[in-house]
Coordinates of C-alpha atoms in Angstrom, one line a residue:
M1 CA 12.0 -11.5 -14.9
E2 CA 12.0 -11.8 -11.1
I3 CA 15.5 -10.2 -10.9
I4 CA 14.4 -7.4 -13.3
V5 CA 11.3 -6.7 -11.1
I6 CA 13.4 -6.6 -7.9
V7 CA 16.0 -4.3 -9.4
F8 CA 13.3 -2.0 -10.8
G9 CA 11.5 -2.0 -7.5
Y10 CA 14.6 -1.2 -5.5
A11 CA 15.3 1.7 -7.8
L12 CA 11.7 2.9 -7.5
Y13 CA 11.9 2.7 -3.8
E14 CA 15.0 5.0 -3.8
V15 CA 13.3 7.5 -6.1
V16 CA 10.1 7.6 -4.1
Q17 CA 12.1 8.0 -0.9
G18 CA 14.0 10.9 -2.3
A19 CA 10.8 12.5 -3.6
A20 CA 9.3 12.5 -0.1
P21 CA 8.2 16.0 1.1
W22 CA 11.1 17.9 2.7
R23 CA 9.0 19.2 5.6
H24 CA 11.9 20.8 7.5
G25 CA 9.9 22.3 10.4
A26 CA 7.8 19.1 11.0
A27 CA 10.9 16.9 10.8
F28 CA 12.7 18.8 13.6
Q29 CA 9.6 19.1 15.7
N30 CA 9.1 15.3 15.5
A31 CA 12.8 14.8 16.4
A32 CA 12.4 17.0 19.5
R33 CA 9.4 15.0 20.6
L34 CA 11.1 11.7 20.0
I35 CA 14.2 12.8 21.9
R36 CA 12.1 14.0 24.9
F37 CA 10.2 10.7 24.9
E38 CA 13.5 8.7 24.9
R39 CA 14.9 10.8 27.7
W40 CA 11.7 10.3 29.7
A41 CA 11.8 6.6 29.1
R42 CA 15.6 6.5 29.9
I43 CA 16.5 4.9 26.6
D44 CA 18.4 7.9 25.1
V45 CA 21.6 5.9 24.5
E46 CA 22.4 7.4 21.1
L47 CA 24.7 10.2 22.2
T48 CA 26.7 7.7 24.3
V49 CA 27.1 5.2 21.5
N50 CA 27.9 8.0 19.0
G51 CA 30.6 9.4 21.3
F52 CA 32.2 6.0 21.9
V53 CA 32.3 5.2 18.2
N54 CA 33.8 8.6 17.2
A55 CA 36.4 8.5 20.0
H56 CA 38.1 5.6 18.2
T57 CA 39.0 6.5 14.6
P58 CA 39.3 2.9 13.3
L59 CA 35.9 2.0 14.8
A60 CA 34.4 5.1 13.3
L61 CA 35.7 4.2 9.9
V62 CA 34.4 0.6 10.1
T63 CA 31.0 1.8 11.2
G64 CA 30.9 4.4 8.5
Y65 CA 31.7 2.0 5.7
F66 CA 29.4 -0.6 7.3
Y67 CA 26.5 1.9 7.2
D68 CA 27.1 3.1 3.7
S69 CA 27.7 -0.2 2.0
L70 CA 26.4 -3.5 3.5
H71 CA 22.8 -2.3 3.5
Y72 CA 23.0 -2.1 -0.3
L73 CA 24.9 -5.4 -0.8
I74 CA 23.6 -7.9 1.7
T75 CA 19.8 -7.5 1.2
P76 CA 19.9 -8.0 -2.6
S77 CA 22.4 -10.9 -2.1
V78 CA 20.0 -12.7 0.2
L79 CA 17.1 -12.1 -2.2
L80 CA 19.2 -13.6 -5.0
W81 CA 20.3 -16.5 -2.9
L82 CA 16.7 -17.3 -2.0
F83 CA 15.6 -17.0 -5.6
L84 CA 18.4 -19.4 -6.9
R85 CA 18.8 -21.8 -4.0
H86 CA 15.4 -21.8 -2.3
P87 CA 12.7 -20.9 -4.8
A88 CA 10.0 -22.6 -2.8
V89 CA 10.2 -19.9 0.0
Y90 CA 11.5 -17.0 -2.1
G91 CA 8.0 -15.6 -2.9
R92 CA 7.0 -15.2 0.7
W93 CA 10.2 -13.5 1.8
R94 CA 10.2 -11.2 -1.2
S95 CA 6.6 -10.2 -0.6
A96 CA 7.3 -9.5 3.1
L97 CA 10.2 -7.2 2.2
I98 CA 8.1 -5.3 -0.4
V99 CA 5.2 -4.8 2.0
A100 CA 7.5 -3.6 4.8
S101 CA 9.3 -1.2 2.5
V102 CA 6.1 0.2 1.0
G103 CA 4.6 0.7 4.4
S104 CA 7.8 2.5 5.5
L105 CA 7.4 4.9 2.5
A106 CA 4.0 5.9 3.9
V107 CA 5.6 6.7 7.3
F108 CA 8.3 8.8 5.6
Y109 CA 5.6 10.9 3.9
L110 CA 3.3 11.2 6.9
W111 CA 5.8 11.6 9.8
P112 CA 9.1 13.1 8.6
L113 CA 11.9 12.8 11.2
A114 CA 15.3 14.5 11.2
P115 CA 18.1 12.1 12.2
P116 CA 20.2 12.6 15.3
R117 CA 23.2 13.9 13.4
M118 CA 21.0 16.9 12.4
A119 CA 18.7 17.3 15.4
W120 CA 20.7 16.3 18.5
L121 CA 23.2 18.8 20.0
G122 CA 26.6 17.2 20.3
M123 CA 25.9 14.3 17.8
I124 CA 28.7 13.7 15.3
D125 CA 27.9 12.9 11.7
T126 CA 30.5 10.1 11.3
L127 CA 30.1 9.8 7.5
A128 CA 30.7 13.5 7.0
V129 CA 33.6 13.8 9.5
H130 CA 35.5 10.8 8.1
H131 CA 34.5 11.5 4.4
I132 CA 33.0 8.0 4.0
F133 CA 32.8 7.4 0.2
G134 CA 33.5 11.1 -0.3
S135 CA 30.8 12.4 2.1
V136 CA 31.3 16.1 3.2
E137 CA 29.0 18.5 5.0
S138 CA 26.0 16.3 4.3
H139 CA 26.0 12.8 2.8
S140 CA 22.6 13.6 1.3
A141 CA 23.8 15.5 -1.8
S142 CA 22.1 12.9 -4.0
A143 CA 18.5 13.7 -5.0
L144 CA 17.7 10.0 -4.2
V145 CA 18.2 10.5 -0.5
N146 CA 15.7 12.1 1.9
D147 CA 17.3 13.4 5.1
F148 CA 14.0 13.3 6.9
A149 CA 13.3 9.6 6.5
A150 CA 14.7 8.4 9.8
M151 CA 11.7 6.5 11.0
P152 CA 11.6 3.6 10.6
S153 CA 15.2 2.6 10.1
L154 CA 15.2 0.2 7.1
H155 CA 18.9 -0.4 7.7
V156 CA 17.8 -2.2 10.9
G157 CA 14.6 -3.5 9.3
W158 CA 16.2 -5.0 6.3
A159 CA 19.0 -6.5 8.4
L160 CA 16.4 -8.2 10.5
W161 CA 14.7 -9.5 7.3
C162 CA 18.0 -10.9 6.1
A163 CA 18.6 -12.7 9.4
A164 CA 15.1 -14.0 9.6
A165 CA 15.2 -15.2 6.0
V166 CA 18.5 -17.1 6.4
A167 CA 17.7 -18.5 9.9
G168 CA 14.2 -19.5 8.8
T169 CA 15.4 -21.2 5.6
L170 CA 18.5 -23.1 6.7
R171 CA 18.7 -25.9 9.3
A172 CA 22.4 -25.7 10.2
A173 CA 23.2 -25.0 13.8
W174 CA 25.3 -21.9 12.9
R175 CA 22.3 -20.2 11.3
H176 CA 21.5 -18.4 14.5
L177 CA 24.8 -16.4 14.2
V178 CA 23.1 -14.3 11.5
W179 CA 21.2 -12.5 14.2
L180 CA 24.4 -10.7 14.9
Y181 CA 23.9 -8.7 11.7
P182 CA 20.8 -6.8 12.9
V183 CA 22.4 -6.3 16.3
L184 CA 25.5 -4.8 14.8
T185 CA 23.4 -2.7 12.4
T186 CA 21.5 -1.2 15.3
F187 CA 24.8 -0.3 16.9
V188 CA 26.1 1.2 13.6
V189 CA 23.1 3.4 12.8
M190 CA 23.3 4.9 16.3
G191 CA 27.1 5.2 16.3
T192 CA 27.1 7.1 13.0
G193 CA 24.3 9.5 14.2
N194 CA 21.9 8.4 11.5
H195 CA 19.1 6.8 13.6
Y196 CA 17.5 6.8 17.0
L197 CA 17.0 3.7 19.0
L198 CA 13.3 3.9 18.3
D199 CA 14.0 4.1 14.6
G200 CA 15.4 0.6 14.9
V201 CA 12.3 -0.5 16.8
G202 CA 10.2 1.0 14.0
G203 CA 12.2 -1.0 11.5
A204 CA 11.6 -4.2 13.4
V205 CA 7.8 -3.4 13.5
A206 CA 7.8 -2.8 9.7
I207 CA 9.4 -6.1 9.0
G208 CA 7.1 -7.9 11.5
L209 CA 4.0 -6.4 9.8
G210 CA 5.4 -7.4 6.4
L211 CA 5.9 -11.0 7.6
A212 CA 2.5 -11.1 9.3
L213 CA 0.6 -9.7 6.2
T214 CA 2.3 -12.2 3.8
A215 CA 2.0 -15.3 6.0
R216 CA 0.2 -18.1 4.3
P217 CA -3.2 -18.8 6.0
A218 CA -3.4 -22.2 7.7
R219 CA -5.2 -24.8 5.8
P220 CA -8.2 -26.3 7.6
A221 CA -7.7 -29.8 8.7
R222 CA -9.4 -32.4 6.5
P223 CA -12.1 -34.4 8.3
A224 CA -11.1 -38.0 9.0
R225 CA -12.5 -40.6 6.6
P226 CA -14.8 -43.1 8.1
N227 CA -13.4 -46.6 8.2

């Protein structure tokens, strides 16, 4: 039943995301504001990362397939692993992911944002240029994809959730290596022109709120019994 609920919820998330209002004007206005802010803050690294990735075809192909596949494979795999191998902590991690994802849907509706590949002059759409999984002019031909749902980046947010779930569950010394996954994901979403740096920050905030809102309240200490 848990697996059915998760699969259904994942499908519902994709449908709701795709049904988000396509507010073209607002999405590009918000993108212009975000780009101006990043330039003001001197954190506008997206064009540099995107240019570096696309200057090397093998790297562009790797980042393209990374972006368009691992996001859909690793998160469900971690959920299934927790459910089967660590059921005691599964509920909390599942709930945190659901809360973060639902909260992100609200942002998609209220603050549409065009991605860099659409709004930033000189940005290369890596998936379209290299025909990743058959992508052409736009890799949003499916009705289940909303082009203007850049903020927050759930590619980054879900990668952070995966890393936190694995590192927080295991006790092996190598568990900290899993933090490379969200780091690489952040590089990939910028390198492919799909997200701004601040989208990644937004994804981290979404997951952080999900974890905070689903944390178990501390139990009050029991008074000591008199001797």
